[in-house]
Every structure is written in C-alpha cells, then in structure tokens.
Coordinates of C-alpha atoms and ligand atoms in Angstrom, one line a residue:
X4 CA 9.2 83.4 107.3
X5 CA 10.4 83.5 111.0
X6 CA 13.0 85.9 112.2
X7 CA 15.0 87.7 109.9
X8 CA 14.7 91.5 108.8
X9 CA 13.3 93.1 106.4
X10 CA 16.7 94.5 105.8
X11 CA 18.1 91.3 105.4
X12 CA 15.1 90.0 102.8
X13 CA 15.4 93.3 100.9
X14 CA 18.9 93.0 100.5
X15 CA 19.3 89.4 99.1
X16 CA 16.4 89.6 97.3
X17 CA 16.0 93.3 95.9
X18 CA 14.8 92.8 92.1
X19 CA 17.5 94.4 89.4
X20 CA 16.7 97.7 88.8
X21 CA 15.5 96.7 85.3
X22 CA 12.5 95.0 86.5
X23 CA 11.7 97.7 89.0
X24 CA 11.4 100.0 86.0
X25 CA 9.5 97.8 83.5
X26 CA 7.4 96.4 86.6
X27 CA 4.9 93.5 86.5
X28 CA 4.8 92.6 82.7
X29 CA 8.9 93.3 82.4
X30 CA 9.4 90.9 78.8
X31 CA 13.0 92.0 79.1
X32 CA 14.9 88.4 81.1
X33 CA 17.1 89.5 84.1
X34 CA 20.3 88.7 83.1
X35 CA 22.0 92.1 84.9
X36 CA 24.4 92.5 87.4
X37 CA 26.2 95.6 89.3
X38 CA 25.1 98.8 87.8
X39 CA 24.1 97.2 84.6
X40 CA 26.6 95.7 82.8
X41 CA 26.1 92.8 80.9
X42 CA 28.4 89.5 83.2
X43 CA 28.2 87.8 80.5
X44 CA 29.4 89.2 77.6
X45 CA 33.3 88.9 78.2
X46 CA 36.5 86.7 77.7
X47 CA 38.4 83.9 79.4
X48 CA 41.4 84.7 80.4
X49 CA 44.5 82.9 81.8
X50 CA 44.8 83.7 85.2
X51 CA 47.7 81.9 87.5
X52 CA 45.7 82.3 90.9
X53 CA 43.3 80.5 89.8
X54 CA 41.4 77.5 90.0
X55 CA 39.4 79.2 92.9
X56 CA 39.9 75.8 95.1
X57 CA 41.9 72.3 94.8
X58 CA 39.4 69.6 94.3
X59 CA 41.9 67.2 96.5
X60 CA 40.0 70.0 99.1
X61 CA 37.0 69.0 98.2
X62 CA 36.8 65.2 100.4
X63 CA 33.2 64.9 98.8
X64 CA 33.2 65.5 95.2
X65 CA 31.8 63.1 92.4
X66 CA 34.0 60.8 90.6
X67 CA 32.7 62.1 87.6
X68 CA 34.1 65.6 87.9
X69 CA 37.1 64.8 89.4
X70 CA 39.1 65.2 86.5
X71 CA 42.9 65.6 87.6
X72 CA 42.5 62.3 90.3
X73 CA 40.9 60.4 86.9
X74 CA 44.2 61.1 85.4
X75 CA 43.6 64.2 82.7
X76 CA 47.1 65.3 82.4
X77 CA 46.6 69.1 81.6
X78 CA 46.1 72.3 83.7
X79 CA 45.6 74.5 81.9
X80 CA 41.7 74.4 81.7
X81 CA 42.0 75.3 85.5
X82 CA 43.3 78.6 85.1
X83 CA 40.9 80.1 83.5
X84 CA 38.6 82.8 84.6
X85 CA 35.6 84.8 83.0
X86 CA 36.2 88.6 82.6
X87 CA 33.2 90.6 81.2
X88 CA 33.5 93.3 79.4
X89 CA 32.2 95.8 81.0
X90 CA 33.2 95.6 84.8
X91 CA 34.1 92.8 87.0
X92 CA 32.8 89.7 88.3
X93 CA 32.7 90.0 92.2
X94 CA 35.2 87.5 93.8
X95 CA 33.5 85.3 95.6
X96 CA 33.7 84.9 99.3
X97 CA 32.1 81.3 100.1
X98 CA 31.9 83.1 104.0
X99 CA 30.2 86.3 103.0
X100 CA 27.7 84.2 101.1
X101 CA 27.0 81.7 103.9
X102 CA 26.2 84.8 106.5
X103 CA 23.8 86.2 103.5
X104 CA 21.7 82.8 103.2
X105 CA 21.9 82.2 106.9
X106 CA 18.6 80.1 108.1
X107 CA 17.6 80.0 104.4
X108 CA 17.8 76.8 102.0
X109 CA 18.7 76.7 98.4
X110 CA 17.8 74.3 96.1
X111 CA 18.9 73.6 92.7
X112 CA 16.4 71.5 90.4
X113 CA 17.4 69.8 87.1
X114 CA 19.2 67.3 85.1
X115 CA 23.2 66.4 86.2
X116 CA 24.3 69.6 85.0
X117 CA 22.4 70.8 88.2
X118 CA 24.3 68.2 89.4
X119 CA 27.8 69.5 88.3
X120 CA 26.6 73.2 89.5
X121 CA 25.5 71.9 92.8
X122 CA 28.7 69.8 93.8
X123 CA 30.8 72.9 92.3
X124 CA 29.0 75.3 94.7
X125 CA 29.4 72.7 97.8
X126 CA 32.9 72.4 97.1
X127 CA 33.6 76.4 96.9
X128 CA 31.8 77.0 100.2
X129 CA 33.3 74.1 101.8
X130 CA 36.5 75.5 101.2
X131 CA 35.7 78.9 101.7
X132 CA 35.2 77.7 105.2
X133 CA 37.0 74.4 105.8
X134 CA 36.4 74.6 109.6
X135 CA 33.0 75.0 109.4
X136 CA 31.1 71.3 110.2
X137 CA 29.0 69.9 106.9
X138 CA 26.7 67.6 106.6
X139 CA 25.7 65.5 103.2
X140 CA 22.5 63.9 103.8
X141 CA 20.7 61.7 100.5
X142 CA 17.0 61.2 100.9
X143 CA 14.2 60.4 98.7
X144 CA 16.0 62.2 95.9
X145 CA 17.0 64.9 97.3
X146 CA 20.8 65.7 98.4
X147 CA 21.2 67.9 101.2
X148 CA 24.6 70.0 101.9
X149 CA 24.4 71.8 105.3
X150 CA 26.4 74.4 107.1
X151 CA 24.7 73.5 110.8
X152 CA 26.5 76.8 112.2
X153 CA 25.4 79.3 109.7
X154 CA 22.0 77.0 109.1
X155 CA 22.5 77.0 105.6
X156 CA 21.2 73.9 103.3
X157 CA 22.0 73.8 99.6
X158 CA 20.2 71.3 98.1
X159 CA 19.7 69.4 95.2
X160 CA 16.5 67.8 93.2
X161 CA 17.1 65.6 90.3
X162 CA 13.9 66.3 88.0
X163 CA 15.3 66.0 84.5
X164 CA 12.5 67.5 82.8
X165 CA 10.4 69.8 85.6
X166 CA 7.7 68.2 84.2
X167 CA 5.8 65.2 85.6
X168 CA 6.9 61.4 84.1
X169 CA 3.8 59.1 85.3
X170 CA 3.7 55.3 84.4
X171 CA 0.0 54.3 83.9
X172 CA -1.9 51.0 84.7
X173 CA -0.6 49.7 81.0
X174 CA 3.0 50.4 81.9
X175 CA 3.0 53.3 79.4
X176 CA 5.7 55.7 80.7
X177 CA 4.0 59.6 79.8
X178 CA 6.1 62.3 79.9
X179 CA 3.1 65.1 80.8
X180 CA 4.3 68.3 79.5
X181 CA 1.3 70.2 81.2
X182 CA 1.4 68.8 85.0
X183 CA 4.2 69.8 87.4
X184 CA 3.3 67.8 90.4
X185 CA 7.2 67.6 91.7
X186 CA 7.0 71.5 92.4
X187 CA 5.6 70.3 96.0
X188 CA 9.3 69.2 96.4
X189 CA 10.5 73.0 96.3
X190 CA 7.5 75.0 96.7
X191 CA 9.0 77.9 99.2
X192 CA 12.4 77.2 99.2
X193 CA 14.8 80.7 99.0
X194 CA 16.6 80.1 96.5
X195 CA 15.5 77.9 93.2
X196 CA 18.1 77.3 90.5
X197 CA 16.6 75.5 87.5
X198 CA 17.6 73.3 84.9
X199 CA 16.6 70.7 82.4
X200 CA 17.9 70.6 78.4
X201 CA 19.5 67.2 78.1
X202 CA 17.0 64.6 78.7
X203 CA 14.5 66.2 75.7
X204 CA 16.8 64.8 73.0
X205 CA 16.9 61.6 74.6
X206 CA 15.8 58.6 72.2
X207 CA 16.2 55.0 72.1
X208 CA 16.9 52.8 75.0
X209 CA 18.3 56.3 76.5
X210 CA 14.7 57.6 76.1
X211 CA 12.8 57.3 79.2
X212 CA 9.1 57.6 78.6
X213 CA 7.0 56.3 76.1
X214 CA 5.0 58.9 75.1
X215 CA 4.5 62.9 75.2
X216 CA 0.7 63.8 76.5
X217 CA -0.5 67.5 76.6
X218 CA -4.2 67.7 78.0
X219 CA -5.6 64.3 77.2
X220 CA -4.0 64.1 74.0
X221 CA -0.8 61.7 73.5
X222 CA 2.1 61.4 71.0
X223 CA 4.0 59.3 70.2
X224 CA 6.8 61.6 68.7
X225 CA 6.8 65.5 68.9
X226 CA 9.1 68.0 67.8
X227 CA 11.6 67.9 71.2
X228 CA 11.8 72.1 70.7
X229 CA 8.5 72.3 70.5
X230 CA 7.7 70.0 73.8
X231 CA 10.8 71.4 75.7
X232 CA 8.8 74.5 75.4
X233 CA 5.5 73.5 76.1
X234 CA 7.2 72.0 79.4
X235 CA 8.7 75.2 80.2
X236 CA 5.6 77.2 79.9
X237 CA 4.3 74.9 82.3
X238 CA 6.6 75.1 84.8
X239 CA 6.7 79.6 83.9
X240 CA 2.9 79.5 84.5
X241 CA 3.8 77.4 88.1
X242 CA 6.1 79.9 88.9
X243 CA 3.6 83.0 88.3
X244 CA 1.1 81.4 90.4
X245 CA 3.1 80.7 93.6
X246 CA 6.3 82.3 93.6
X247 CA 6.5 84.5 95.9
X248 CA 9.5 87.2 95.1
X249 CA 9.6 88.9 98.5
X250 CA 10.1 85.1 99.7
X251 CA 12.3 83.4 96.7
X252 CA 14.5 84.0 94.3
X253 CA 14.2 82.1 91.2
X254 CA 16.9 81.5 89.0
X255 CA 17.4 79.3 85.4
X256 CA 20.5 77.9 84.7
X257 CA 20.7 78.7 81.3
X258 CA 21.4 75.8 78.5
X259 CA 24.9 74.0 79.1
X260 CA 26.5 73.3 76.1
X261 CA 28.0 70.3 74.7
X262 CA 31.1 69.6 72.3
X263 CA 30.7 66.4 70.8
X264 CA 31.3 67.7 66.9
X265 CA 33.9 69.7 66.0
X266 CA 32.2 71.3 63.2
X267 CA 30.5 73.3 66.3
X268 CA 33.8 75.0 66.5
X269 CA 35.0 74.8 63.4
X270 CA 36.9 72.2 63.9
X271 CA 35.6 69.7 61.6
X272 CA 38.1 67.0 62.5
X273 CA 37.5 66.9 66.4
X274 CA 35.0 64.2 66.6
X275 CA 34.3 65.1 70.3
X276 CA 36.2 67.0 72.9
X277 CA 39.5 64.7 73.8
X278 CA 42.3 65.9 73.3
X279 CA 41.7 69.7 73.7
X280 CA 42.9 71.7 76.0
X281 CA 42.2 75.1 75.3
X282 CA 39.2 77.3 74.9
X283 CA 38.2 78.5 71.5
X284 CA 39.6 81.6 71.2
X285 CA 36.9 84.0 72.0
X286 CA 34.6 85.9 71.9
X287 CA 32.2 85.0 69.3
X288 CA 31.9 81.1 68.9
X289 CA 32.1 79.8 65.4
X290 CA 28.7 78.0 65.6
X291 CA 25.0 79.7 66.0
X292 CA 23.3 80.1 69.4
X293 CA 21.9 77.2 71.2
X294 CA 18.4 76.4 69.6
X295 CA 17.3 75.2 73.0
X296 CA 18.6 78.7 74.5
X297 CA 16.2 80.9 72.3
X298 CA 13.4 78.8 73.6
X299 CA 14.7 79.5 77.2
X300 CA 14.7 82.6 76.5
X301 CA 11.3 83.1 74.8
X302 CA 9.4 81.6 77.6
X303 CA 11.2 84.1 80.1
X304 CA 10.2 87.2 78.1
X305 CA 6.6 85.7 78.4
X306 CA 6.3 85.6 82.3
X307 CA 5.3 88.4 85.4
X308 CA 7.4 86.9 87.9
X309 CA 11.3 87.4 88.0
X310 CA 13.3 84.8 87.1
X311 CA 17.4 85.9 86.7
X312 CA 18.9 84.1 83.8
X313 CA 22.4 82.6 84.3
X314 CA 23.0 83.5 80.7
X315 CA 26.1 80.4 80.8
X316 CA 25.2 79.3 77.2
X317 CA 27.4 81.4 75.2
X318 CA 30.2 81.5 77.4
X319 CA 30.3 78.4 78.2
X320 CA 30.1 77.0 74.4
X321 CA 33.7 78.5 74.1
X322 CA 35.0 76.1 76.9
X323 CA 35.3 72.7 74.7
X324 CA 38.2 72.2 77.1
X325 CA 36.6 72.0 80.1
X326 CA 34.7 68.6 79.6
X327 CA 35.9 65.2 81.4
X328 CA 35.9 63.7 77.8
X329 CA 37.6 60.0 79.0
X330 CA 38.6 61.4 82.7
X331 CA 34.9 61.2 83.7
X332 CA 33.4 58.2 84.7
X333 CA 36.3 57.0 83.3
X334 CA 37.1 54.4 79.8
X335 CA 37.3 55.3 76.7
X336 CA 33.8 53.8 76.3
X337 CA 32.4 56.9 78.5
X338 CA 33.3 59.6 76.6
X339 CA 31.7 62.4 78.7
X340 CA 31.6 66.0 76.7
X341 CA 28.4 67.3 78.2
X342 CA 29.4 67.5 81.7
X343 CA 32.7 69.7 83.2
X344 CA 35.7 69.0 85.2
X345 CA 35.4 70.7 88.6
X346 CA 37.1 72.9 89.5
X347 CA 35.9 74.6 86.1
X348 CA 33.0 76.2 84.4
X349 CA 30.4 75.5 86.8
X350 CA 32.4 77.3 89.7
X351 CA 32.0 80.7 87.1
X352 CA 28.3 79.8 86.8
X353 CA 28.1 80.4 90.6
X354 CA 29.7 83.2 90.6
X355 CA 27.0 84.7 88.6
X356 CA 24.6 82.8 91.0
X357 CA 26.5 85.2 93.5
X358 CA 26.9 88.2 92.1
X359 CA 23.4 88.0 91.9
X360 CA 22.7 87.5 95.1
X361 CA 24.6 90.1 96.6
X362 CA 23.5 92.7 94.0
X363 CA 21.7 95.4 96.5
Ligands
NAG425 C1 22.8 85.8 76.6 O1 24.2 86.1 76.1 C2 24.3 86.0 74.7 C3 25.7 86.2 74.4 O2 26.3 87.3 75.1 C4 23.4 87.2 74.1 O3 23.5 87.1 72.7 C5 22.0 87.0 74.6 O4 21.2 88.1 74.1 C6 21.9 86.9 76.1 N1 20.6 86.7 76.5 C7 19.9 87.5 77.3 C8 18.5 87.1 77.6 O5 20.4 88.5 77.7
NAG426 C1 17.2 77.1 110.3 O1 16.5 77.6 109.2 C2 15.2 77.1 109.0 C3 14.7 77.6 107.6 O2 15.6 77.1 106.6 C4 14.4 77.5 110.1 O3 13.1 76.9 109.9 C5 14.9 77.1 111.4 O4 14.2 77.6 112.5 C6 16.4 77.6 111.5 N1 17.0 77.0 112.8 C7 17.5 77.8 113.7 C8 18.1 77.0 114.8 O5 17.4 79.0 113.6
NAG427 C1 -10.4 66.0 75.9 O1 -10.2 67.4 75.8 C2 -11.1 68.1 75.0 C3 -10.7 69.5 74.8 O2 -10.2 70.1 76.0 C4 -12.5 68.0 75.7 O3 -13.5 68.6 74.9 C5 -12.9 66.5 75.9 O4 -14.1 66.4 76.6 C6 -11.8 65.7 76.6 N1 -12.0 64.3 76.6 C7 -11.9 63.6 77.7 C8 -12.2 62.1 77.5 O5 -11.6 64.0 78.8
NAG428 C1 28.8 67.3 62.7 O1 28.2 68.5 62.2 C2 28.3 68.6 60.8 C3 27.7 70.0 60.4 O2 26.5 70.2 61.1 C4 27.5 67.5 60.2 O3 27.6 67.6 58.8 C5 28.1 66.1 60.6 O4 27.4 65.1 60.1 C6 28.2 66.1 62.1 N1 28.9 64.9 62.5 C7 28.4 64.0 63.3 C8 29.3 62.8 63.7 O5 27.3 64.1 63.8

C-alpha cells in the first residue's frame, strides 16, 4: 500500500458509524452521511450560484453532454441544486478532494451513465484546479484522467453488465451471469464506483448477447429482473471475497432513471422528455420506485462487505429536465432521455461520492 498513514487511510476510508455498530453481517445499505442524516431525502432548489462549473471550462467534455454548445436553449435546469432535508450537502472543493486521494486511483465501472458520472467528476476537478496539468489517456478500454502533481487518476471501465459477455467457438454471444472475469481490471483500486442497469433491458438488434447461461445451463430468454440480480449477486459475492475495506472503498451508483413516458410523471401527454424544462415538483414522484432499484438494494442488504449506496434513484427521477433529449448526440432521430446534460445531475451524484469520502 506504499507510503501513506494510517491517519490518512483511516480518514478516507473510516466505515459510517452505522456499519461499525451492526458490524460484519450489517443488512442495513450505507446510504449515510454526516452525523446521520439521510443526503438523499430532500428538494431541488433554484439556486443562482449555481451550475458548480461552465462546461465551456471544461475543454474535454463529451459531445453528448454538452448540452448548451448542442444548442438547448434553456438554463434553467443548471441552477438547480439538491438540499436534503435534514442538513447540508458539503460544498465541494475539487482541491480538498485531490489532496484526500493523493497517490490513490479511482475507478468507476459501468454502463455510459458511469460514463456521464465520470466526465462530470473530471470536469469539477479540472476546474476546481484549472492550473493543475491533466492528462486523458484511452487504453484497452479504459479512460484515464490524471492529476500528475497530486498523483491522482480517475478512471473509467466500460463493463455494461459487471458480468462476463464470452463469444464461443459457434459464435454464440453468452451473457454469464455467474463469472466476473473483468474484476482483474479493478481488483485493488481505492476507490470503485459501480454501475450497470441499462443494458439488461436491451432486446433486438440493441441486444448484445445471444443467450443468458448460469452454471452450465443456458436461456434463451429470462426474466431481465431476475438475471440483473443473479448478476449482481455475482459481482456482491466477488466483492466479499476480495475487497479489502482498509484498502478500498466500494461504492454503487444507484439506478439512473429515465423519462421517456410521461405517464411516469403524470404527464400522460409527454411522450419523452423534450420540451421540459423543469423538475417535477418535488418531493415525492408521481410514479413507484424503480423496480431495478429494489433489486439493487436487496442484493446490498445480503452482503458482509461495505458497499455505500449513492441512493440517486429517487432524486434523480424528479429531474425529467435534465436529459439532452435532441441536444445530445444531436437530431431529432437521437432522442437521448436516459443520459444528462453536464453540468447537471451527475455533478450532485458526486457530491454524494464526496461527502462520502470526507465523512471522518
Ligand atoms: C433511497 O432513497 C429512497 C427515497 O428517499 C428511499 O425510499 C429508500 O429507502 C432509500 N434506500 C436506501 C437503501 O436507503
Ligand atoms: C502514485 O500513486 C501510485 C498508486 O496509485 C503509486 O504506486 C506511485 O508510487 C505514486 N507515485 C509517486 C511518484 O508517488
Ligand atoms: C451441469 O451441472 C450439474 C449441476 O451442477 C452437474 O451435476 C452436471 O455434472 C453438469 N454437467 C456438465 C456437463 O458439466
Ligand atoms: C406509458 O406508460 C403508460 C402507463 O404505464 C402505458 O399505458 C403506455 O402504453 C406507455 N406508453 C408508451 C409509449 O410506452
């Protein structure tokens, strides 16, 4: 682990208190911050300082997200930051983090919402320090931001699923819900940030294996709930085995929410999310929690490791203003709901990332 303190460790990666009390076989997720209170329970409200940088800052940011340059005429969705309930959200100082992860690596591994999360977080820190030299280095999937001075890498993995996609000598493409073999491609990294929702509902020509295997069994079809959480208790199991928590921290970006039916938000005559520009008016969205997110959570209240929960389903389901919708990739043939303008959302879902990580 080389040459930093105890101190240090302790500090960045003391457990929440909750899991110190109900110890090994806590089946309560992490989802805590400062003295307790619930982050995510809360509202959005307008605030004029915000967003929390100018993505014109931000020289390397995906087309995708770069909403305002693609031409989306309204603002408002910028100014718009999450207050809990309870207490406060610290305000997040890109500098302060970098000295924190100094000589440590961070990886996020998912779908392109880990994507969206990752390029959000590159573009707060890069212009929480504009000075500071960067580096952007792509290599056998893997994208690697670096800080040289503070020797800081934030990383990112695209592995839609966590689980293993093989292609056998008959060209069959097997989606294995039991093997994690890509785990060798963040096995002791500090920080681990995980995702993966989207792909499981993928069918068609957008679907990209052929069929689902579990032991030596196939299928041709399965329940997509039902293999999205055999897939997850894969990957929970991997991370009981070799996680270590005095080394890294693990964290699960909870589901991310689309809006492509207004009925979601009762709103029966939105037939995606163009056109709107303001949240729904919180807090309690109109439609029932995320199917996908009760599995999430299931599988976290079965495992003996910590894993912190960036609880962003709920919160972020009231932001069916923050997607690209035609500003994306751009065309009115790309209508993009499912990922979000930067800045936006995703720059709140690091600032749980962070509260977290400063949380002593
Ligand atoms: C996540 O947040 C939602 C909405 O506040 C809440 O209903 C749910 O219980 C939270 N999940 C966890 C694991 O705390
Ligand atoms: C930078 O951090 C890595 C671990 O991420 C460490 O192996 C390396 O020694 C550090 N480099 C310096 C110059 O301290
Ligand atoms: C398939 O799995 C079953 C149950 O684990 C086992 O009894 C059987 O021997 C396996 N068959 C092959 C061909 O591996
Ligand atoms: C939107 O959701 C409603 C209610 O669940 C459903 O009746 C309708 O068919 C959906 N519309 C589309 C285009 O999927």
């Amino acid at each position: 682990m080389g040459v930093f303190s105890i101190a240090a460790v302790s500090l960045l990666f003391a457990l929440p208190l909750l899991n110190q009390i109900h110890g090994r076989h806590s089946n309560k997720v992490e989802t805590y911050g400062t003295n307790g209170c619930d982050l995510f329970g809360g509202n959005w409200v307008f605030d004029s300082s915000y967003p929390l940088y100018d993505a014109t800052d931000c020289p390397f940011i995906e087309k995708q997200f770069d909403c305002q340059r693609n031409g989306r005429p309204d603002k408002d969705y910028l100014k718009y930051r999450w207050q809990p309930t309870g207490c406060n959200l610290p305000r997040f100082d890109g500098r302060d983090l970098l000295v924190r992860l100094k000589d440590k690596q961070v990886m996020f591994v998912g779908d392109s919402l880990s994507l969206n999360q990752w390029q959000s977080l590159t573009c707060m820190l890069h212009t929480s320090v504009p000075q500071a030299k960067y580096t952007l280095v792509r290599t056998g999937g893997i994208s690697t931001f670096t800080f040289p001075s503070y020797n800081v890498s934030i990383m990112l993995f695209r592995d839609a699923f966590l689980v293993d996609i093989i292609t056998n000598d008959k060209n069959e493409r097997i989606l294995e819900l039991d093997s994690i073999e890509s785990s060798n491609m963040w096995e002791g990294i500090d920080v681990l940030i995980f995702d993966t929702w989207h792909w499981w509902l993928h069918t068609g020509r957008k679907q990209n294996w052929d069929v689902f295997q579990e032991g030596n069994v196939t299928y041709k079809e399965m329940d997509r709930l039902v293999a999205y959480e055999k897939a997850l208790n894969t990957w929970g199991r991997w991370v009981d085995n070799n996680v270590d928590p005095a080394k890294t921290k693990v964290f699960f970006q909870g589901v991310s929410p689309d809006h492509v039916n207004g009925s979601d938000w009762a709103e029966p005559n939105a037939k995606d999310c163009s056109g709107q520009t303001q949240p729904v008016v919180g807090p309690k969205y109109p439609g029932s929690p995320h199917p996908a997110e009760l599995v999430l959570e299931k599988v976290l209240q079965t495992m003996s490791k910590p894993v912190y929960l960036l609880n962003i389903t709920a919160l972020s389901q009231l932001r069916k203003d923050g997607h690209p919708s035609v500003y994306g990739h751009g065309g009115h043939n790309d209508m993009d709901c499912t990922h979000w303008c930067l800045a936006g959302v995703p720059d709140t879902w690091n600032q749980f990332l962070y509260a977290a990580l400063i949380q002593s």
